[in-house]
CSV table of C-alpha atoms in Angstrom, one decimal:
chain,number,residue,atom,x,y,z
A,1,MET,CA,151.6,146.3,197.7
A,2,LYS,CA,153.0,149.8,197.1
A,3,SER,CA,151.2,150.1,193.8
A,4,LEU,CA,148.0,148.8,195.4
A,5,ILE,CA,148.2,151.5,198.1
A,6,ALA,CA,148.8,154.2,195.5
A,7,PHE,CA,145.8,152.9,193.6
A,8,LEU,CA,143.5,153.1,196.6
A,9,LEU,CA,144.7,156.6,197.5
A,10,GLY,CA,144.3,157.7,194.0
A,11,THR,CA,140.7,156.4,193.7
A,12,ALA,CA,139.2,157.5,197.0
A,13,LEU,CA,136.4,159.6,195.5
A,14,PHE,CA,134.2,159.4,198.6
A,15,ALA,CA,134.4,161.9,201.4
A,16,LEU,CA,134.2,161.0,205.0
A,17,PRO,CA,130.7,160.6,206.5
A,18,THR,CA,128.9,163.9,206.5
A,19,THR,CA,127.6,163.5,210.0
A,20,LEU,CA,128.2,161.5,213.1
A,21,MET,CA,125.0,162.6,214.8
A,22,ALA,CA,121.9,160.5,215.1
A,23,GLN,CA,119.7,160.9,212.1
A,24,GLU,CA,115.9,161.3,212.1
A,25,LYS,CA,113.6,158.9,210.3
A,26,GLY,CA,110.9,160.0,208.0
A,27,GLY,CA,110.3,162.6,205.3
A,28,ILE,CA,110.4,162.9,201.5
A,29,ILE,CA,113.3,164.3,199.4
A,30,ASN,CA,113.2,165.6,195.9
A,31,VAL,CA,116.3,165.0,193.7
A,32,ALA,CA,116.7,167.0,190.5
A,33,THR,CA,118.3,165.0,187.7
A,34,ILE,CA,119.5,166.0,184.3
A,35,GLY,CA,116.5,164.4,182.7
A,36,GLU,CA,114.3,161.4,182.2
A,37,PRO,CA,116.1,158.0,182.3
A,38,PRO,CA,115.6,156.0,179.1
A,39,THR,CA,114.8,152.9,181.1
A,40,LEU,CA,114.6,151.6,184.7
A,41,ASP,CA,116.4,148.3,183.7
A,42,PRO,CA,120.0,148.9,184.7
A,43,MET,CA,121.1,145.8,182.8
A,44,SER,CA,120.1,147.3,179.5
A,45,SER,CA,121.7,150.7,179.8
A,46,THR,CA,125.1,152.2,180.5
A,47,ALA,CA,123.6,155.7,181.2
A,48,ASP,CA,124.8,157.0,184.6
A,49,LEU,CA,121.3,158.5,185.1
A,50,VAL,CA,119.8,155.0,185.0
A,51,GLY,CA,122.3,153.7,187.6
A,52,ILE,CA,121.7,156.7,189.9
A,53,VAL,CA,118.0,156.0,190.2
A,54,THR,CA,117.9,152.2,190.0
A,55,GLN,CA,120.7,151.5,192.5
A,56,HIS,CA,118.0,152.2,195.2
A,57,ILE,CA,115.7,149.6,193.7
A,58,PHE,CA,118.0,146.8,192.6
A,59,GLU,CA,121.2,145.3,194.1
A,60,THR,CA,124.2,143.4,192.9
A,61,LEU,CA,126.2,140.6,194.4
A,62,TYR,CA,129.0,143.0,195.1
A,63,THR,CA,129.6,146.7,195.2
A,64,PHE,CA,132.4,149.2,196.0
A,65,ASP,CA,133.5,150.6,199.3
A,66,LYS,CA,134.7,154.2,199.8
A,67,ARG,CA,138.3,153.1,198.7
A,68,TRP,CA,136.9,151.4,195.6
A,69,ASN,CA,137.6,147.9,196.9
A,70,VAL,CA,135.0,145.3,195.8
A,71,THR,CA,132.9,144.5,198.8
A,72,PRO,CA,129.9,142.1,199.3
A,73,LEU,CA,126.3,143.3,199.0
A,74,LEU,CA,123.9,140.4,198.2
A,75,ALA,CA,126.8,137.9,198.5
A,76,GLU,CA,127.7,136.9,202.0
A,77,SER,CA,131.5,137.4,201.3
A,78,LEU,CA,134.0,137.8,198.6
A,79,PRO,CA,134.0,134.8,196.2
A,80,ASP,CA,136.1,131.8,196.8
A,81,ILE,CA,138.4,131.7,193.8
A,82,SER,CA,140.1,128.5,192.8
A,83,ALA,CA,143.9,128.3,192.5
A,84,ASP,CA,143.7,128.3,188.7
A,85,GLY,CA,141.4,131.4,188.7
A,86,LYS,CA,138.7,129.6,186.7
A,87,SER,CA,136.1,128.9,189.4
A,88,TYR,CA,134.2,131.5,191.6
A,89,THR,CA,132.1,130.1,194.4
A,90,ILE,CA,129.7,132.7,195.8
A,91,LYS,CA,127.8,132.3,199.1
A,92,LEU,CA,124.6,134.3,199.2
A,93,ARG,CA,123.2,136.2,202.2
A,94,SER,CA,120.2,134.6,203.9
A,95,GLY,CA,116.9,136.2,204.6
A,96,ILE,CA,117.0,138.5,201.5
A,97,LYS,CA,113.5,139.3,200.1
A,98,PHE,CA,112.4,140.8,196.9
A,99,HIS,CA,109.9,143.7,196.8
A,100,ASP,CA,107.1,141.1,196.1
A,101,ASN,CA,108.2,139.5,199.4
A,102,SER,CA,109.5,136.3,197.8
A,103,ASP,CA,112.9,135.0,199.0
A,104,MET,CA,116.0,135.4,197.0
A,105,THR,CA,117.8,132.1,196.2
A,106,SER,CA,120.6,130.9,194.0
A,107,GLU,CA,117.9,130.2,191.3
A,108,ASP,CA,117.2,133.9,191.0
A,109,VAL,CA,120.9,134.7,190.9
A,110,VAL,CA,121.7,132.2,188.1
A,111,ALA,CA,118.7,133.4,186.1
A,112,SER,CA,119.7,137.1,186.6
A,113,LEU,CA,123.4,136.6,185.7
A,114,THR,CA,122.4,134.6,182.6
A,115,ARG,CA,120.2,137.5,181.5
A,116,TRP,CA,123.0,139.9,182.2
A,117,THR,CA,125.4,138.0,179.9
A,118,LYS,CA,122.8,138.2,177.1
A,119,ILE,CA,121.6,141.8,177.3
A,120,ALA,CA,124.0,143.9,179.2
A,121,SER,CA,127.1,145.3,177.4
A,122,ARG,CA,129.3,144.5,180.4
A,123,GLY,CA,127.7,141.1,180.8
A,124,LYS,CA,128.4,140.4,177.1
A,125,GLN,CA,132.0,141.5,177.8
A,126,ALA,CA,132.3,138.8,180.4
A,127,ALA,CA,130.2,136.2,178.6
A,128,GLY,CA,133.1,135.1,176.3
A,129,PHE,CA,135.0,134.1,179.4
A,130,ILE,CA,132.2,132.3,181.2
A,131,GLU,CA,131.7,128.6,180.7
A,132,ALA,CA,128.8,128.0,183.1
A,133,ILE,CA,126.8,129.7,185.8
A,134,ALA,CA,125.1,127.2,188.1
A,135,ALA,CA,123.4,126.8,191.5
A,136,VAL,CA,125.4,124.6,193.9
A,137,ASP,CA,122.6,124.7,196.5
A,138,PRO,CA,119.9,127.3,197.4
A,139,ALA,CA,122.5,129.6,199.0
A,140,THR,CA,125.5,129.1,196.7
A,141,VAL,CA,126.3,130.0,193.1
A,142,LYS,CA,129.3,128.9,191.1
A,143,ILE,CA,130.7,130.7,188.0
A,144,THR,CA,133.1,128.6,185.9
A,145,LEU,CA,135.4,130.4,183.5
A,146,ARG,CA,137.2,129.2,180.4
A,147,GLN,CA,140.3,131.2,181.4
A,148,PRO,CA,141.1,133.6,184.2
A,149,TYR,CA,139.3,136.9,184.0
A,150,ALA,CA,140.5,139.4,186.5
A,151,PRO,CA,137.8,142.1,186.1
A,152,LEU,CA,134.9,139.7,186.9
A,153,THR,CA,134.1,140.8,190.5
A,154,SER,CA,134.4,144.5,189.5
A,155,LEU,CA,131.9,143.9,186.7
A,156,LEU,CA,129.6,142.1,189.1
A,157,ALA,CA,129.9,145.1,191.4
A,158,PHE,CA,129.3,147.9,188.9
A,159,ASN,CA,126.0,149.7,188.9
A,160,ASN,CA,126.3,150.6,185.2
A,161,SER,CA,125.0,147.9,182.8
A,162,ALA,CA,124.6,146.2,186.2
A,163,ALA,CA,124.4,142.6,187.1
A,164,ILE,CA,121.3,143.1,189.3
A,165,VAL,CA,119.5,140.2,190.9
A,166,ILE,CA,115.8,140.0,190.2
A,167,PRO,CA,113.3,137.1,190.6
A,168,SER,CA,113.8,134.1,188.3
A,169,ASP,CA,110.2,134.5,187.0
A,170,LYS,CA,110.6,138.2,186.2
A,171,GLN,CA,113.3,138.0,183.6
A,172,ASP,CA,111.4,139.6,180.7
A,173,GLU,CA,113.3,141.6,178.1
A,174,PRO,CA,112.3,144.3,178.1
A,175,MET,CA,111.7,144.3,181.8
A,176,LYS,CA,108.0,144.5,182.8
A,177,ASP,CA,108.2,144.2,186.6
A,178,PHE,CA,110.7,146.4,188.4
A,179,ILE,CA,111.2,144.2,191.5
A,180,GLY,CA,114.5,144.2,193.3
A,181,THR,CA,116.0,143.7,196.8
A,182,GLY,CA,116.9,147.4,197.4
A,183,PRO,CA,116.1,149.6,200.3
A,184,TYR,CA,113.5,151.5,198.2
A,185,MET,CA,111.0,150.2,195.7
A,186,LEU,CA,109.2,151.7,192.8
A,187,LYS,CA,105.8,153.1,193.6
A,188,GLU,CA,105.0,155.3,190.6
A,189,ARG,CA,106.7,156.7,187.5
A,190,LYS,CA,105.2,159.6,185.6
A,191,ALA,CA,107.2,160.3,182.5
A,192,ASP,CA,108.9,163.7,182.5
A,193,GLN,CA,107.4,164.4,186.0
A,194,TYR,CA,108.9,162.1,188.6
A,195,ILE,CA,110.0,158.7,189.7
A,196,GLN,CA,108.7,157.9,193.1
A,197,LEU,CA,110.4,155.4,195.4
A,198,VAL,CA,109.2,154.3,198.8
A,199,ARG,CA,110.8,152.5,201.7
A,200,PHE,CA,110.7,148.7,201.4
A,201,SER,CA,109.7,147.4,204.8
A,202,GLY,CA,111.2,144.0,204.1
A,203,TYR,CA,114.7,145.2,203.4
A,204,LYS,CA,117.6,143.5,205.2
A,205,SER,CA,120.6,145.8,205.4
A,206,ARG,CA,124.1,144.5,205.9
A,207,GLY,CA,125.5,145.1,209.4
A,208,GLY,CA,128.4,147.4,210.5
A,209,ASP,CA,129.1,150.9,209.3
A,210,SER,CA,128.2,152.4,206.0
A,211,ASP,CA,131.2,152.3,203.7
A,212,GLY,CA,130.9,154.0,200.3
A,213,TYR,CA,128.3,152.0,198.4
A,214,GLY,CA,128.9,149.1,200.8
A,215,GLY,CA,128.2,148.4,204.4
A,216,ALA,CA,124.9,149.3,206.1
A,217,ARG,CA,122.2,151.0,204.0
A,218,HIS,CA,119.9,152.9,206.3
A,219,GLN,CA,116.3,153.7,205.3
A,220,TYR,CA,115.7,157.0,207.1
A,221,LEU,CA,113.6,158.5,204.3
A,222,ASP,CA,110.0,157.6,203.6
A,223,GLU,CA,110.3,158.5,200.0
A,224,ILE,CA,112.8,159.6,197.3
A,225,ARG,CA,111.5,161.4,194.3
A,226,PHE,CA,113.7,161.8,191.2
A,227,VAL,CA,112.5,164.8,189.2
A,228,PRO,CA,113.9,165.5,185.6
A,229,VAL,CA,115.1,169.1,185.2
A,230,PRO,CA,116.8,169.1,181.8
A,231,ASP,CA,117.7,172.8,181.6
A,232,PRO,CA,121.0,173.4,183.5
A,233,ASN,CA,120.2,177.0,184.4
A,234,THR,CA,116.9,175.8,185.9
A,235,ARG,CA,118.8,173.3,188.0
A,236,VAL,CA,121.1,176.1,189.2
A,237,GLU,CA,118.2,178.4,190.2
A,238,ALA,CA,116.5,175.5,191.9
A,239,ALA,CA,119.6,174.7,193.9
A,240,VAL,CA,120.1,178.3,194.9
A,241,SER,CA,116.5,178.7,196.1
A,242,GLY,CA,116.5,175.3,197.9
A,243,GLN,CA,113.6,174.1,195.7
A,244,PHE,CA,115.2,170.6,195.6
A,245,ASP,CA,117.0,168.7,198.3
A,246,TYR,CA,119.7,167.5,195.9
A,247,VAL,CA,120.6,168.8,192.4
A,248,ASP,CA,122.8,166.8,190.1
A,249,SER,CA,125.3,168.2,187.5
A,250,ILE,CA,125.6,171.9,188.2
A,251,PRO,CA,127.5,173.9,185.6
A,252,VAL,CA,130.8,174.8,187.2
A,253,GLU,CA,130.5,178.5,186.3
A,254,SER,CA,127.6,178.6,188.8
A,255,PHE,CA,129.8,177.5,191.7
A,256,ASP,CA,130.3,180.9,193.3
A,257,LYS,CA,126.6,181.7,193.0
A,258,LEU,CA,125.7,178.4,194.6
A,259,LYS,CA,128.3,179.0,197.3
A,260,ALA,CA,126.6,182.3,198.3
A,261,SER,CA,123.2,180.6,198.6
A,262,THR,CA,121.6,180.4,202.1
A,263,ALA,CA,119.5,177.4,201.1
A,264,SER,CA,122.0,175.0,199.5
A,265,GLN,CA,125.7,174.2,199.4
A,266,PRO,CA,127.9,173.0,196.5
A,267,ILE,CA,129.4,169.5,196.5
A,268,ILE,CA,132.6,169.0,194.4
A,269,LEU,CA,134.2,165.8,193.4
A,270,LYS,CA,137.9,166.3,192.4
A,271,PRO,CA,138.9,164.8,190.1
A,272,PHE,CA,135.6,163.3,188.9
A,273,GLY,CA,136.4,162.0,185.5
A,274,TYR,CA,136.8,162.9,181.9
A,275,PRO,CA,134.7,164.0,178.9
A,276,VAL,CA,134.9,161.7,175.9
A,277,PHE,CA,134.1,161.8,172.2
A,278,VAL,CA,133.1,158.3,171.2
A,279,PHE,CA,133.5,157.3,167.5
A,280,ASN,CA,131.2,155.0,165.5
A,281,THR,CA,133.8,152.5,164.2
A,282,LYS,CA,131.1,150.3,162.7
A,283,GLU,CA,129.4,152.5,160.1
A,284,GLY,CA,129.5,155.9,158.6
A,285,ILE,CA,132.5,158.2,157.9
A,286,ALA,CA,134.2,157.6,161.3
A,287,LYS,CA,134.5,153.9,160.4
A,288,ASN,CA,137.7,155.0,158.6
A,289,ILE,CA,140.5,155.1,161.1
A,290,GLU,CA,142.3,157.8,159.1
A,291,VAL,CA,139.1,160.0,159.3
A,292,ARG,CA,139.1,159.5,163.1
A,293,LYS,CA,142.7,160.5,163.3
A,294,ALA,CA,142.1,163.6,161.1
A,295,ILE,CA,139.3,164.6,163.5
A,296,ARG,CA,141.7,164.2,166.5
A,297,GLN,CA,144.4,166.1,164.7
A,298,ALA,CA,142.1,169.1,164.1
A,299,LEU,CA,140.9,169.5,167.7
A,300,SER,CA,142.1,171.7,170.5
A,301,MET,CA,141.3,169.8,173.7
A,302,GLU,CA,142.5,172.8,175.7
A,303,ASP,CA,140.0,175.1,174.0
A,304,MET,CA,137.1,172.7,174.5
A,305,LEU,CA,137.9,172.3,178.2
A,306,ALA,CA,138.2,176.1,178.7
A,307,ALA,CA,134.8,176.6,177.0
A,308,ALA,CA,133.2,173.8,179.1
A,309,PHE,CA,134.6,174.6,182.5
A,310,GLY,CA,135.8,178.1,182.5
A,311,ASN,CA,139.1,177.9,184.5
A,312,THR,CA,141.6,175.4,185.6
A,313,ASP,CA,140.0,175.1,189.1
A,314,PHE,CA,137.7,172.7,187.3
A,315,TYR,CA,139.7,171.0,184.6
A,316,THR,CA,143.2,169.7,183.7
A,317,LEU,CA,144.6,169.2,180.3
A,318,ASP,CA,145.6,165.6,180.4
A,319,GLY,CA,145.6,162.9,177.7
A,320,ASP,CA,146.4,160.0,180.0
A,321,ILE,CA,143.3,158.0,180.6
A,322,TYR,CA,144.1,157.9,184.4
A,323,PRO,CA,145.7,160.9,186.2
A,324,GLU,CA,149.1,160.6,187.9
A,325,ALA,CA,147.7,159.8,191.3
A,326,TYR,CA,146.3,156.5,190.0
A,327,SER,CA,148.3,153.3,189.8
A,328,TRP,CA,146.9,152.8,186.3
A,329,HIS,CA,148.5,156.0,185.1
A,330,THR,CA,150.6,155.8,181.9
A,331,ASP,CA,151.4,158.1,179.0
A,332,ALA,CA,151.6,155.3,176.5
A,333,GLY,CA,150.5,156.5,173.0
A,334,VAL,CA,149.7,160.0,174.1
A,335,GLU,CA,152.6,162.0,172.7
A,336,GLY,CA,151.7,163.5,169.3
A,337,ASN,CA,148.1,162.3,169.5
A,338,TYR,CA,146.6,164.7,172.0
A,339,ASN,CA,145.6,168.4,171.8
A,340,ILE,CA,147.2,168.7,168.4
A,341,ALA,CA,144.9,171.6,167.3
A,342,LYS,CA,146.1,171.7,163.6
A,343,PRO,CA,142.9,171.9,161.5
A,344,GLU,CA,144.7,172.9,158.3
A,345,GLU,CA,147.0,169.8,158.5
A,346,ALA,CA,144.0,167.7,159.5
A,347,GLY,CA,142.3,169.0,156.3
A,348,GLU,CA,145.2,167.8,154.2
A,349,ALA,CA,145.0,164.4,155.8
A,350,LEU,CA,141.3,164.3,155.4
A,351,LYS,CA,141.6,164.8,151.6
A,352,LYS,CA,143.7,161.7,151.4
A,353,THR,CA,140.9,159.6,152.9
A,354,GLY,CA,138.6,160.3,150.0
A,355,TYR,CA,136.2,162.3,152.1
A,356,ASN,CA,133.6,163.9,149.9
A,357,GLY,CA,131.7,166.3,152.1
A,358,GLU,CA,129.5,163.8,153.9
A,359,PRO,CA,127.9,165.2,157.1
A,360,LEU,CA,129.9,164.5,160.2
A,361,ARG,CA,127.0,163.8,162.7
A,362,ILE,CA,127.9,164.8,166.2
A,363,LEU,CA,125.3,163.7,168.8
A,364,THR,CA,125.2,165.8,172.0
A,365,SER,CA,122.8,167.1,174.7
A,366,ARG,CA,122.4,170.3,176.6
A,367,GLN,CA,121.3,168.5,179.7
A,368,TYR,CA,125.0,168.2,180.4
A,369,GLU,CA,125.9,171.7,179.4
A,370,PHE,CA,129.6,171.0,179.2
A,371,HIS,CA,129.0,168.4,176.5
A,372,TYR,CA,127.3,171.0,174.4
A,373,LYS,CA,130.0,173.6,174.9
A,374,MET,CA,132.7,171.2,173.8
A,375,ALA,CA,130.6,170.3,170.8
A,376,GLN,CA,130.4,173.9,169.7
A,377,VAL,CA,134.2,174.4,169.9
A,378,ALA,CA,134.8,171.1,168.2
A,379,ALA,CA,132.4,172.0,165.3
A,380,GLU,CA,134.4,175.2,164.5
A,381,TYR,CA,137.7,173.4,164.4
A,382,LEU,CA,136.3,170.6,162.3
A,383,LYS,CA,134.8,173.1,159.8
A,384,LEU,CA,138.2,174.6,159.4
A,385,ALA,CA,139.5,171.1,158.6
A,386,GLY,CA,136.9,170.8,155.9
A,387,PHE,CA,134.2,168.7,157.5
A,388,ALA,CA,130.6,169.3,157.0
A,389,VAL,CA,129.4,169.3,160.6
A,390,ASP,CA,125.9,168.2,161.5
A,391,MET,CA,125.5,168.8,165.2
A,392,GLN,CA,122.4,167.1,166.5
A,393,VAL,CA,121.3,168.4,169.9
A,394,VAL,CA,118.8,166.1,171.6
A,395,ASP,CA,117.7,165.2,175.2
A,396,TRP,CA,119.9,162.7,177.0
A,397,ALA,CA,117.4,159.9,176.9
A,398,THR,CA,117.1,160.3,173.1
A,399,LEU,CA,120.9,160.3,172.8
A,400,THR,CA,121.3,157.1,174.7
A,401,GLN,CA,118.7,155.5,172.4
A,402,ARG,CA,120.2,156.8,169.2
A,403,ARG,CA,123.7,155.8,170.0
A,404,ALA,CA,122.6,152.2,170.0
A,405,ASP,CA,121.9,152.5,166.2
A,406,PRO,CA,125.1,152.7,164.2
A,407,LYS,CA,123.2,154.2,161.2
A,408,LEU,CA,122.4,157.4,163.1
A,409,TRP,CA,125.7,159.0,164.3
A,410,ASP,CA,129.4,159.4,163.8
A,411,ILE,CA,130.4,160.9,167.2
A,412,TYR,CA,128.6,161.0,170.5
A,413,ILE,CA,129.7,163.1,173.5
A,414,SER,CA,129.7,161.6,177.0
A,415,HIS,CA,131.8,161.5,180.1
A,416,SER,CA,133.0,158.9,182.6
A,417,PRO,CA,134.2,158.9,186.2
A,418,PHE,CA,137.6,157.5,186.8
A,419,LEU,CA,136.7,153.8,187.3
A,420,PRO,CA,138.5,151.5,189.7
A,421,GLU,CA,139.0,148.8,187.1
A,422,PRO,CA,139.9,149.9,183.5
A,423,ALA,CA,138.0,147.0,182.1
A,424,LEU,CA,134.9,148.8,183.2
A,425,ILE,CA,135.4,151.4,180.5
A,426,GLY,CA,132.5,150.9,178.2
A,427,SER,CA,134.3,151.4,174.9
A,428,LEU,CA,136.6,148.4,175.6
A,429,SER,CA,133.5,146.2,175.1
A,430,THR,CA,132.8,145.3,171.5
A,431,SER,CA,129.1,145.5,172.2
A,432,SER,CA,129.2,149.0,173.5
A,433,PRO,CA,128.1,151.9,171.2
A,434,GLY,CA,131.2,152.6,169.1
A,435,TRP,CA,131.7,148.9,168.5
A,436,TRP,CA,135.5,148.9,168.6
A,437,ASP,CA,136.4,145.4,167.5
A,438,THR,CA,139.8,144.9,165.9
A,439,PRO,CA,142.7,142.4,166.3
A,440,ALA,CA,144.8,145.1,168.1
A,441,ARG,CA,142.0,145.7,170.6
A,442,LYS,CA,141.4,142.0,171.2
A,443,ALA,CA,145.1,141.3,171.7
A,444,ALA,CA,145.7,144.2,174.2
A,445,VAL,CA,142.4,143.9,176.1
A,446,ASP,CA,142.4,140.1,176.3
A,447,ALA,CA,146.0,140.0,177.6
A,448,PHE,CA,145.1,142.7,180.2
A,449,THR,CA,141.9,141.0,181.5
A,450,SER,CA,143.2,137.5,181.6
A,451,GLU,CA,146.2,138.5,183.8
A,452,VAL,CA,145.6,138.2,187.5
A,453,ASP,CA,148.9,139.5,188.8
A,454,SER,CA,148.2,143.2,189.8
A,455,ALA,CA,151.7,144.5,188.9
A,456,LYS,CA,151.6,142.8,185.5
A,457,ARG,CA,148.1,144.2,184.8
A,458,ILE,CA,149.4,147.7,185.4
A,459,GLU,CA,152.0,147.1,182.7
A,460,LEU,CA,149.5,145.5,180.3
A,461,TRP,CA,147.1,148.5,180.7
A,462,ALA,CA,149.8,150.6,179.0
A,463,ASN,CA,149.4,148.4,175.9
A,464,VAL,CA,145.6,148.9,176.0
A,465,GLN,CA,146.0,152.7,176.2
A,466,LYS,CA,148.5,152.6,173.3
A,467,ALA,CA,145.9,150.7,171.3
A,468,ILE,CA,143.3,153.3,172.1
A,469,TYR,CA,145.6,156.0,170.7
A,470,ASP,CA,146.7,154.0,167.8
A,471,GLU,CA,143.2,153.2,166.6
A,472,ALA,CA,141.2,156.1,168.1
A,473,PRO,CA,137.9,154.4,169.0
A,474,PHE,CA,137.3,157.4,171.3
A,475,MET,CA,139.1,160.6,172.5
A,476,LYS,CA,139.6,161.6,176.0
A,477,ILE,CA,139.3,165.4,176.2
A,478,GLY,CA,140.8,166.0,179.7
A,479,ASP,CA,140.1,165.7,183.4
A,480,PHE,CA,137.3,167.6,185.1
A,481,ASN,CA,135.8,168.2,188.5
A,482,ALA,CA,132.0,167.7,189.0
A,483,VAL,CA,129.7,170.0,190.9
A,484,SER,CA,126.3,169.2,192.4
A,485,ALA,CA,124.3,170.8,195.3
A,486,GLU,CA,122.5,169.7,198.4
A,487,SER,CA,120.0,171.5,200.6
A,488,ASN,CA,121.2,172.6,204.0
A,489,LYS,CA,118.3,170.5,205.4
A,490,LEU,CA,119.7,167.3,204.0
A,491,GLU,CA,122.3,165.2,205.8
A,492,GLY,CA,124.0,161.9,205.4
A,493,VAL,CA,124.8,162.2,201.7
A,494,ASP,CA,128.4,161.5,201.0
A,495,PRO,CA,129.9,162.9,197.7
A,496,ALA,CA,130.0,160.1,195.2
A,497,PRO,CA,130.0,159.8,191.4
A,498,TRP,CA,126.6,158.2,191.4
A,499,PRO,CA,124.8,159.9,194.3
A,500,TYR,CA,122.8,157.6,196.6
A,501,PHE,CA,120.3,158.5,199.3
A,502,TRP,CA,119.7,155.4,201.4
A,503,ASN,CA,121.7,157.0,204.2
A,504,ALA,CA,120.2,160.4,203.7
A,505,SER,CA,117.8,162.1,206.2
A,506,ILE,CA,116.2,165.4,206.7
A,507,LYS,CA,117.2,167.6,209.6
A,508,LYS,CA,114.3,168.2,212.0
């Protein structure tokens, strides 16, 4: 219980409700995003941008409350789990309608979860443990496992590579009809201009108070428009002037400028998560583990963080996957493998690998400006080590498409919030871009995910982190705080890693 309490305290990323006053109904808000999402099918993408938009359209059986506990959404209650941990019986809420006004039944849930296990990286991650997904009756679904799998409900709750529920007759791949059960439905999408969502009149909210992503979802707004604004400086100026009601991903060096604005205010999540360099372990020069270790040996994580975030108000040099406040915190494998910053020694190690001047292709985007700044610093250290660096700067949608092809890159730069369940970390899935798939990974990850005792799982996570450092499928750069902005006219938006607007309203 002590470790559980520490975990909950350490992962409470949500602030308290922003307002206790009655909120007005009506109005339209414009949300500036970092770019155009590559898809509106949240099953088929792990991009945060996809989840931010589509969580308003589609819903999952479960979600997370403000303390990162799994809580029911389309399910009536938490699953009834058998004593052997192999059977999950899930009761569904009644009266749930899709945006085409058809009723949601267990048939839709079974079809949707089956699709999820086939096309979603996190669904594929769970698929090896799932023996059957079946309808017990129109309001009940049963998932039977081959062996206990502790992360299952967290995977079902996550909005990234999400296990959304869609009509059984709308299971096309790729998705053709964007019909969900969410509080807002898709009205129009104009590429590179906007995604327009409108209130779904048939929506049935859960009762009670709003609670993080869980609880009641109020539909105060008539419309939500997501507008791609790829240039970070443009997003800053738009926030300062109040051009948008909400602006995502503000460069941290603009915090003081934004704080002085009379139109908007900054929102900070501390700590938010960590930047990460993901290696292509399937093809190319990074397939060689010794090359990956030479890259890691060359790099100064401290210099990359300083370039990306300016000062330590916004970052912490930390190689542990989870910071000290989290129950998952461990330093296993970190010593001697983090922030080494010895490019000359890395160059000597590189020569022993047989490296022959092949381009090291680093895939990054300026839409997240801190990614690009880290890439610039990394490139200089890697050149000192003898690498021929090919830095490919593309828009975020293109990056998420290219990273799916192992022939096109060696490193891509991304970031992740601190997730409530380590098994949600994308790189632990063999189908996630990077394709880390070794006996050491399987032994560590399978032992961790099949253990249901929470105290033992904390110990087993240390073995997973050690395997990450031993085999270098990715590199954590450090911890960082994220900054966004909201208009002074907007209320009801609680800080969250994937901002949501179903409880938002406009001050009259």
